Amino acid sequence: MKINFQYKIAIIVVLFGTQITIAQKKDENIGTEVVNVVKAYTPTISDAFKVKETPTLDDEDTSKKEAIQYSIFSFPVASTFTPSKGKAAGVENGAKEKLFSNYATLAAGNYGTINAELFVTQTLENGDYVGAMLRHLSSQGGIKNVELDDNFSNTAIDATYGSKSKKLSWNGDLGYQRQTYNWYGLDASLYENLLPSDKDVFLNGINPKQTYQNIYLGGRLALGESVFKDATIKFSHFSDAFSSAENRFVVKPSFQFDVMDVKLKTNFVLDYLNGKFQKDYFDATGLKYGYTNMGIQPSFQINKDDFSVNVGVGIFYSMATASGTSEAKNKLFVYPNITGSYKVVGDLMIAYAGAEGELKQNTYQDFAQENFFVSPTLAVAPTDQKFDIYVGLKGKLANTIGYNIRGSVKNEDNKALFKNNVYDVLNTNTAGYTNGNSFGVVYDNVKTVSFFGELKADFSKNISFGINGTFNSYATKDQKEAWNLPGIKLGSTIDVNVTPKWYAGANVFFVGQRKDQYTNLTLTEPVKDVTLDSYFDLNAHVGYKHNERLTFFLKGNNLANQNYQRWLNYPVQGIQVLVGANYKFDF
């Protein structure tokens, strides 16, 4: 038996020894050898473990991969060896959580708070899909020592229809949002010395309610294999209860192609804005503003091993069709757009730097979403961010711990700052926002030196933790202070899966002192600088997964019961508790 086996092997080697394959050199011979089987083949599977890692911290654009073609010429080899069948060791697999396409959430809490969400989506034929989302959050108010109504509500509905394939993807969006808020931030000096009857007359004469409405229509188009990369388009109409109206139309097409190892990209921007306010703050003629910003942003990118650099420029031309400020005029802007990164120690340490600028189109809608208590009498104009120069390091301290530190210097002309509006008893405009309980916008040239640090960790698949901090220093040209801008911001989060059924989490954030100015022209000293105290807010939640569809949860906000002021004379609600449930489903 041994002679026959060797004889067969020798014949095969002679016949096929001259064949060439990708995996074998020309001068290699298989050779002959006696194989003695002394034990039946009993394969086993060794224990395995999975190391959880944070995502690789790398640039968005990676090096171009070389196309490699493999060609293998195979031939059969006769063998009399027949292994016995092995039995795989048993491996215990965890139950895979089922994913649902739709969900509904309903919760209620103190202060008469109601929170509801409904999201539905359905995949149609040929890759088409349709979806819709309804969101509602409201509170009946009840903040301590607040004399005016302080309830609020926010309701929005969004719908989308689109299609996605390898060569083409597109979607169209339609949405409507309605928000109601109250200018409840009265300074106590306006009524604390009045007789009870006079106080009632004064307070009852103020209607603090404001309503915002937004209707938008937009879409996105992207081609898979084309010089034309993608394009977005959006039109929005924003209005309020005081006949203010703002229209904005934005188009952003993008083109990209490769030449050798260089990636060329060009972005175009058309940003049209037009709006009006019925009155100014002192009941004179109305205010109108309008800007058309056109821009082109060409750039090229080079990726070499551990080094990546993007060099570009932004050229914008702004036309002031209706002046929002006295300084508004047609002007050409040129901005740097340079970024780069270098892997100092693989993914453990990546150095990055950049110098970027932009022409930022400020809008009434953006101001109202950042500060709900602005008056409908704003001066609206764009901000010229001349440059933002930054350097930083990011990477991993361990497989499950990532970090990012960064320092920057930013120079902005015509930067918008929120400032408390003046109270004047002789003001003929008697709207609910003219009692020193609203905010206007002032502009100034501001230089900001900033330091940012962040640490994220996934200690296990059940525990994740993050902490970050930003430290800012401001220098203004005309204004006395960088109004309402904090010098310090800190935040931290933790999420824990206690058991397969129970989970919990918490987040805390700290905001440093801010400066504002209260002006009451009826006082002997009408102008008073005010320092808003720093504050921290502690929030937590706990949930129970009853089954794969139904989850109950309990949320708590401002658990430290801090009666802090986010804006001057605007205290927030105390401890807030919300109880609710989430239900996931498919059609």
XYZ file of C-alpha atoms in Angstrom:
587
model
C 0.000 0.000 0.000
C 2.867 2.386 0.738
C 4.530 1.672 -2.646
C 1.300 2.310 -4.598
C 0.683 5.565 -2.789
C 4.167 6.910 -3.435
C 4.046 5.753 -7.047
C 0.848 7.700 -7.680
C 2.230 10.842 -6.087
C 5.402 10.662 -8.180
C 3.429 10.389 -11.449
C 1.288 13.433 -10.541
C 4.355 15.530 -9.743
C 5.996 14.666 -13.104
C 2.864 15.528 -15.097
C 2.063 18.816 -13.401
C 5.373 20.033 -11.974
C 5.863 22.538 -14.820
C 2.492 24.273 -14.350
C 2.569 27.897 -13.224
C 0.229 29.418 -10.596
C -0.001 32.778 -8.878
C 0.689 31.264 -5.463
C 3.699 29.009 -6.492
C 7.105 29.813 -7.990
C 8.405 28.063 -11.144
C 11.218 26.077 -9.453
C 9.153 24.647 -6.583
C 8.446 20.854 -6.379
C 5.870 19.294 -4.182
C 8.165 16.348 -3.339
C 7.171 13.020 -1.861
C 6.598 11.944 1.670
C 5.131 9.013 3.521
C 2.014 9.909 5.498
C 1.096 7.669 8.413
C -2.356 8.214 9.861
C -2.174 7.399 13.526
C -5.381 9.020 14.800
C -8.791 9.855 13.464
C -9.290 13.542 12.608
C -11.150 15.245 15.458
C -11.368 18.984 14.766
C -12.441 21.364 17.525
C -13.339 25.018 17.728
C -11.288 27.063 20.178
C -12.856 29.634 22.487
C -13.227 33.032 20.911
C -13.813 36.477 22.253
C -14.662 39.786 20.656
C -12.785 42.918 21.574
C -15.074 45.940 21.511
C -13.420 48.907 19.903
C -14.422 52.469 19.375
C -14.726 53.534 15.716
C -11.446 54.225 13.999
C -10.656 57.921 14.224
C -9.696 58.800 10.723
C -10.443 61.336 8.054
C -13.663 61.167 6.110
C -11.753 60.717 2.868
C -9.344 57.801 2.762
C -6.639 56.796 0.350
C -7.741 55.475 -2.991
C -7.608 51.688 -3.062
C -5.722 49.956 -5.834
C -7.768 47.505 -7.895
C -6.219 44.018 -7.515
C -7.177 41.052 -9.708
C -6.524 37.523 -8.539
C -6.114 34.600 -10.921
C -5.691 31.067 -9.590
C -5.026 28.010 -11.764
C -6.120 24.960 -9.807
C -5.782 21.243 -10.442
C -6.997 18.160 -8.588
C -4.699 16.063 -6.385
C -5.566 12.452 -5.784
C -5.510 11.316 -2.180
C -6.519 8.197 -0.312
C -6.836 10.148 2.959
C -10.399 10.454 4.241
C -10.833 12.308 7.548
C -13.640 11.380 9.849
C -16.451 13.862 10.238
C -15.889 16.382 12.967
C -18.530 17.697 15.326
C -18.470 21.430 15.953
C -18.403 22.527 19.540
C -21.592 24.198 20.658
C -21.541 28.013 20.686
C -24.190 29.920 22.616
C -25.502 32.788 20.489
C -27.341 35.687 22.007
C -30.790 36.476 20.711
C -30.597 39.032 17.921
C -32.774 42.067 18.606
C -35.436 42.552 15.978
C -35.489 45.897 14.205
C -38.801 47.630 13.551
C -39.545 50.314 10.996
C -42.034 52.359 13.028
C -42.514 53.562 16.576
C -44.857 55.593 18.765
C -43.973 57.373 22.030
C -46.289 58.958 24.573
C -45.275 60.515 27.912
C -46.677 62.885 30.522
C -45.248 64.686 33.538
C -45.542 67.531 35.999
C -45.977 71.138 34.821
C -48.681 69.637 32.584
C -46.029 68.338 30.189
C -47.034 66.172 27.231
C -44.522 64.568 24.875
C -45.630 62.509 21.874
C -43.867 61.152 18.787
C -44.987 58.983 15.897
C -42.667 57.782 13.145
C -43.798 55.575 10.252
C -41.987 54.455 7.134
C -42.703 51.966 4.388
C -40.496 50.529 1.644
C -42.220 50.383 -1.733
C -41.311 48.694 -4.987
C -38.099 49.424 -6.907
C -36.308 50.863 -3.882
C -38.847 53.643 -3.268
C -39.780 54.583 0.287
C -42.174 56.901 2.093
C -42.069 58.159 5.671
C -43.650 60.625 8.065
C -42.989 61.909 11.576
C -45.191 63.754 14.061
C -43.672 65.390 17.161
C -45.289 67.306 19.999
C -43.942 68.776 23.239
C -45.932 71.112 25.453
C -46.077 72.365 29.032
C -48.693 74.339 30.938
C -46.027 76.279 32.815
C -46.018 77.103 36.499
C -42.486 78.410 37.120
C -42.074 79.813 40.611
C -42.388 83.627 40.998
C -43.341 84.178 37.351
C -46.252 86.624 36.979
C -47.076 86.149 33.271
C -48.085 83.035 31.350
C -45.112 80.721 30.814
C -46.672 77.802 28.942
C -45.232 76.654 25.623
C -45.851 74.118 22.862
C -43.937 72.798 19.869
C -45.635 70.677 17.201
C -44.095 69.535 13.918
C -44.987 67.138 11.128
C -42.579 66.010 8.411
C -43.121 63.796 5.369
C -40.644 62.378 2.873
C -40.741 60.336 -0.317
C -37.673 59.026 -2.096
C -35.831 56.310 -3.938
C -32.408 54.751 -3.450
C -30.264 52.645 -5.775
C -26.574 52.257 -6.605
C -26.709 54.725 -9.480
C -29.315 57.198 -8.271
C -30.870 58.286 -4.991
C -33.272 61.140 -4.352
C -35.862 62.300 -1.859
C -38.377 65.084 -1.413
C -39.376 66.547 1.965
C -42.346 68.563 3.142
C -42.841 69.874 6.664
C -44.788 72.190 8.944
C -43.943 73.410 12.449
C -45.933 75.523 14.920
C -44.487 76.864 18.182
C -45.988 79.041 20.918
C -44.000 80.787 23.656
C -44.523 83.657 26.094
C -42.354 86.668 26.944
C -42.700 85.988 30.669
C -39.296 87.441 31.723
C -40.352 90.651 33.501
C -37.954 92.417 35.843
C -39.544 92.564 39.285
C -38.683 96.274 39.661
C -41.490 97.097 37.196
C -44.285 95.984 39.531
C -42.996 95.149 43.026
C -43.587 98.687 44.358
C -47.069 99.042 42.858
C -50.318 98.771 44.783
C -52.037 95.401 44.260
C -54.717 96.973 42.061
C -52.166 98.863 39.974
C -50.053 95.726 39.696
C -53.014 93.775 38.345
C -53.757 96.506 35.793
C -50.123 96.546 34.678
C -49.823 92.752 34.324
C -53.233 92.296 32.705
C -52.288 94.869 30.088
C -49.467 92.647 28.802
C -50.200 89.944 26.235
C -46.933 87.941 26.206
C -47.876 85.274 23.659
C -45.839 84.701 20.503
C -46.471 82.101 17.783
C -43.954 80.906 15.208
C -44.860 78.963 12.066
C -42.583 77.387 9.481
C -43.442 75.655 6.206
C -40.662 74.092 4.191
C -40.180 72.100 1.001
C -36.894 70.513 -0.008
C -35.111 67.651 -1.647
C -31.794 65.946 -2.404
C -30.409 64.268 -5.517
C -27.256 62.102 -5.674
C -25.662 60.133 -8.517
C -23.518 57.089 -7.784
C -21.012 57.180 -10.665
C -20.856 60.690 -12.050
C -18.871 63.908 -11.931
C -22.036 65.417 -10.442
C -21.969 64.233 -6.817
C -25.146 65.575 -5.259
C -27.378 68.616 -4.841
C -29.702 69.857 -2.114
C -32.500 72.379 -2.433
C -34.767 73.892 0.230
C -37.409 76.599 0.439
C -38.857 77.745 3.774
C -41.428 80.324 4.805
C -41.195 81.501 8.419
C -43.783 83.765 10.073
C -45.083 84.825 13.486
C -48.150 86.256 15.238
C -47.072 89.854 14.472
C -47.262 89.550 10.662
C -43.516 89.073 10.319
C -42.569 86.985 7.282
C -39.323 85.522 5.973
C -38.609 83.503 2.829
C -35.395 81.598 2.223
C -34.294 79.582 -0.811
C -31.022 77.596 -0.769
C -29.453 75.486 -3.551
C -26.152 73.606 -3.045
C -24.865 71.478 -5.971
C -21.550 69.627 -5.679
C -19.174 68.146 -8.285
C -16.260 65.754 -7.747
C -13.796 63.739 -9.856
C -10.330 62.180 -9.547
C -7.218 63.022 -11.527
C -4.333 60.638 -10.793
C -4.086 60.617 -6.973
C -5.782 64.000 -6.591
C -9.457 64.394 -5.744
C -10.995 67.572 -7.193
C -14.209 68.928 -5.714
C -16.299 72.048 -6.296
C -19.275 73.225 -4.256
C -21.684 75.924 -5.398
C -24.015 77.900 -3.121
C -27.016 80.086 -3.869
C -28.631 81.447 -0.705
C -31.545 83.889 -1.118
C -33.165 85.540 1.914
C -35.963 88.107 2.088
C -37.993 89.216 5.093
C -39.895 92.005 6.837
C -41.154 93.087 10.257
C -44.310 95.165 10.569
C -42.841 97.494 13.212
C -39.562 98.396 14.776
C -39.173 98.315 18.555
C -40.470 101.876 19.027
C -43.504 101.560 16.739
C -42.051 103.449 13.796
C -41.968 102.168 10.225
C -41.437 98.494 9.535
C -38.124 96.789 8.825
C -37.129 95.002 5.634
C -34.055 92.936 4.854
C -32.853 90.823 1.954
C -29.603 89.204 0.845
C -28.544 87.016 -2.049
C -25.286 85.190 -1.387
C -23.606 83.344 -4.254
C -20.494 81.274 -3.706
C -18.099 78.779 -5.246
C -15.766 76.562 -3.189
C -13.203 74.673 -5.330
C -10.739 72.374 -3.571
C -8.403 69.462 -4.191
C -7.396 66.663 -1.857
C -4.254 64.536 -1.742
C -3.951 61.346 0.302
C -0.492 59.842 0.825
C -0.044 56.972 3.273
C -0.531 58.566 6.695
C -0.895 62.115 5.388
C -3.997 63.828 3.981
C -4.416 67.450 2.922
C -7.295 69.439 1.457
C -6.557 72.820 -0.139
C -9.346 75.078 -1.302
C -10.800 78.542 -1.332
C -14.275 80.015 -0.895
C -15.351 82.965 -3.035
C -18.675 84.616 -2.171
C -20.530 87.640 -3.456
C -23.290 89.096 -1.290
C -25.954 91.430 -2.662
C -28.026 93.389 -0.140
C -31.413 93.669 -1.862
C -32.937 95.242 1.263
C -30.593 96.470 3.950
C -30.956 94.765 7.325
C -28.337 97.062 8.877
C -26.847 100.417 7.947
C -23.547 98.726 7.012
C -25.096 96.187 4.630
C -23.941 96.526 1.020
C -22.806 94.481 -1.955
C -19.432 92.926 -1.245
C -17.005 90.227 -2.375
C -15.596 87.804 0.217
C -12.662 85.378 -0.108
C -12.076 82.671 2.513
C -9.441 79.986 3.120
C -10.465 76.345 3.109
C -7.397 74.350 4.119
C -7.401 71.214 6.278
C -4.895 68.446 6.867
C -4.179 65.444 9.073
C -1.207 63.195 9.817
C -1.176 59.827 11.580
C 1.631 60.299 14.076
C 1.135 56.859 15.651
C -1.442 55.067 13.513
C -4.919 55.442 14.982
C -3.490 56.122 18.445
C -2.500 59.709 17.625
C -3.654 61.772 14.642
C -2.596 65.398 14.346
C -4.891 67.721 12.409
C -5.073 71.406 11.568
C -7.059 73.787 9.407
C -7.893 77.335 8.394
C -11.496 77.842 7.280
C -13.852 80.748 6.723
C -17.437 81.266 5.608
C -20.171 83.800 4.958
C -22.940 82.865 7.373
C -26.484 83.815 6.396
C -28.253 84.844 9.603
C -32.055 84.553 9.596
C -34.985 85.455 11.815
C -35.839 81.763 12.008
C -32.374 80.830 13.295
C -32.439 83.631 15.872
C -35.897 82.573 17.094
C -34.851 78.925 17.463
C -31.754 79.834 19.464
C -33.593 82.342 21.659
C -37.381 81.950 21.675
C -37.796 85.350 23.362
C -36.457 87.671 20.654
C -38.682 90.545 19.619
C -40.091 90.659 16.059
C -38.060 93.822 15.401
C -34.599 92.450 14.591
C -31.824 93.758 12.384
C -30.901 90.750 10.227
C -27.567 90.646 8.390
C -24.942 88.007 7.496
C -21.808 87.300 9.551
C -18.387 87.436 7.908
C -16.318 84.676 9.535
C -12.931 85.675 8.150
C -11.098 82.644 9.484
C -11.153 79.844 12.020
C -7.600 78.553 12.516
C -7.294 75.398 14.623
C -4.863 72.610 15.549
C -5.608 69.427 17.424
C -4.890 65.812 18.283
C -7.306 62.906 18.242
C -6.918 59.179 18.608
C -7.266 56.337 21.075
C -5.779 55.852 24.531
C -6.914 52.226 24.369
C -9.136 50.065 22.192
C -12.218 51.403 23.935
C -11.191 54.968 24.808
C -11.025 57.797 22.276
C -9.957 61.402 22.740
C -9.962 64.724 20.887
C -8.288 68.002 21.924
C -8.299 71.190 19.905
C -7.317 74.848 20.121
C -8.619 77.535 17.769
C -8.624 81.250 17.009
C -11.681 82.650 15.249
C -12.174 86.115 13.766
C -15.770 87.178 12.949
C -16.986 90.504 11.632
C -20.635 91.470 12.136
C -21.224 88.659 14.628
C -24.763 88.611 16.044
C -25.118 88.934 19.839
C -28.373 88.715 21.821
C -28.987 91.663 24.145
C -31.903 92.557 26.405
C -34.233 95.182 24.922
C -34.786 98.612 26.506
C -37.800 99.401 28.690
C -39.238 102.863 28.047
C -42.557 103.844 29.617
C -43.069 106.380 26.802
C -42.771 103.731 24.084
C -45.874 103.930 21.896
C -45.431 100.307 20.883
C -47.491 98.526 23.537
C -46.923 94.962 22.333
C -46.187 92.245 24.892
C -42.445 92.307 24.175
C -41.708 96.004 24.958
C -41.439 95.711 28.742
C -37.757 94.817 28.905
C -38.813 91.174 28.546
C -37.469 90.457 25.061
C -34.149 90.441 23.249
C -32.760 92.175 20.224
C -29.647 91.526 18.146
C -26.542 93.716 18.051
C -23.530 93.184 15.796
C -19.841 93.519 16.529
C -16.432 92.285 15.404
C -15.522 89.448 17.778
C -12.313 87.457 18.172
C -12.618 84.146 20.002
C -9.823 82.004 21.438
C -11.165 78.554 22.227
C -9.921 75.275 23.724
C -11.906 72.060 23.424
C -11.360 68.604 24.915
C -13.367 65.398 24.663
C -13.048 61.848 25.979
C -15.297 58.936 25.011
C -15.133 55.408 26.401
C -16.985 52.148 25.916
C -15.907 50.184 28.985
C -17.942 47.226 27.786
C -20.921 46.566 25.560
C -23.088 47.612 28.510
C -21.373 50.804 29.710
C -20.460 53.933 27.732
C -19.178 57.242 29.064
C -18.290 60.640 27.626
C -17.082 63.990 28.877
C -16.259 67.235 27.050
C -15.417 70.840 27.799
C -15.063 74.119 25.901
C -13.254 77.198 27.215
C -13.695 80.513 25.362
C -12.192 83.969 25.628
C -13.786 86.856 23.678
C -12.522 90.222 22.480
C -15.041 92.740 21.090
C -14.506 95.949 19.124
C -17.505 98.188 19.938
C -19.686 96.328 22.432
C -18.712 96.384 26.098
C -19.072 92.591 26.374
C -19.706 89.578 24.202
C -23.304 89.573 25.390
C -24.770 86.227 26.504
C -21.764 84.162 25.396
C -20.463 81.830 28.157
C -16.760 81.388 28.834
C -17.083 77.754 29.931
C -19.218 74.836 28.832
C -18.867 71.334 30.323
C -20.883 68.208 29.690
C -20.841 64.531 30.588
C -23.003 61.490 29.781
C -23.167 57.872 30.905
C -25.367 55.026 29.643
C -25.648 51.598 31.258
C -27.442 48.397 30.268
C -28.083 47.035 33.766
C -29.708 43.798 32.559
C -31.168 42.668 29.217
C -34.434 44.242 30.419
C -33.279 47.314 32.341
C -31.213 50.299 31.189
C -30.348 53.692 32.669
C -28.416 56.831 31.852
C -27.605 60.334 33.017
C -26.163 63.542 31.656
C -25.017 66.707 33.334
C -23.910 69.983 31.804
C -22.410 73.150 33.221
C -22.589 76.625 31.673
C -20.434 79.454 32.965
C -21.329 83.081 33.614
C -22.731 85.324 30.880
C -23.070 89.103 30.646
C -26.125 91.140 29.670
C -27.361 94.697 30.167
C -30.702 95.771 31.630
C -31.932 99.227 30.584
C -34.910 100.923 32.244
C -35.206 104.549 31.124
C -37.572 105.416 34.023
C -34.804 104.902 36.631
C -32.229 107.410 37.813
C -29.494 105.026 36.704
C -31.126 103.525 33.633
C -28.344 101.176 32.504
C -27.179 98.262 34.644
C -24.704 95.549 33.656
C -25.905 92.139 34.799
C -23.899 88.967 35.332
C -25.973 85.824 34.898
C -24.826 83.139 37.322
C -23.305 79.918 36.067
C -25.479 76.831 36.364
C -25.508 73.093 35.993
C -28.353 70.822 34.987
C -28.617 67.146 35.955
C -30.834 64.838 33.898
C -31.371 61.097 34.182
C -33.524 58.325 32.765
C -34.319 54.671 33.416
C -36.157 52.227 31.166
C -37.640 48.743 31.205
C -37.964 46.652 28.018
C -41.129 44.679 28.584
C -40.641 42.867 25.288
C -39.106 43.523 21.883
C -41.914 45.956 21.051
C -42.896 47.712 24.281
C -40.605 49.792 26.528
C -41.523 51.857 29.597
C -39.354 54.761 30.732
C -38.986 57.397 33.433
C -37.114 60.667 32.795
C -36.050 63.409 35.156
C -34.728 66.854 34.177
C -33.104 69.519 36.359
C -32.941 66.998 39.198
C -30.776 69.369 41.247
C -33.757 71.776 41.185
C -31.590 74.693 40.064
C -33.642 77.871 39.633
C -31.187 79.246 37.088
C -31.758 81.810 34.343
C -30.962 80.774 30.796
C -31.601 84.347 29.667
C -31.949 87.536 31.731
C -35.129 87.355 33.873
C -36.053 83.979 32.367
C -35.885 81.307 35.092
C -36.448 77.694 34.062
C -38.733 75.013 35.442
C -37.598 73.134 38.551
C -37.513 69.336 38.837
C -39.325 67.811 35.864
C -40.490 64.178 35.846
C -41.801 62.436 32.748
C -43.329 58.929 32.587
C -44.084 57.229 29.301
C -43.866 54.284 26.949
C -42.466 53.523 23.517
C -44.025 50.976 21.145
C -42.279 49.665 18.007
C -44.154 48.001 15.178
C -44.253 47.039 11.509
C -47.153 47.214 9.092
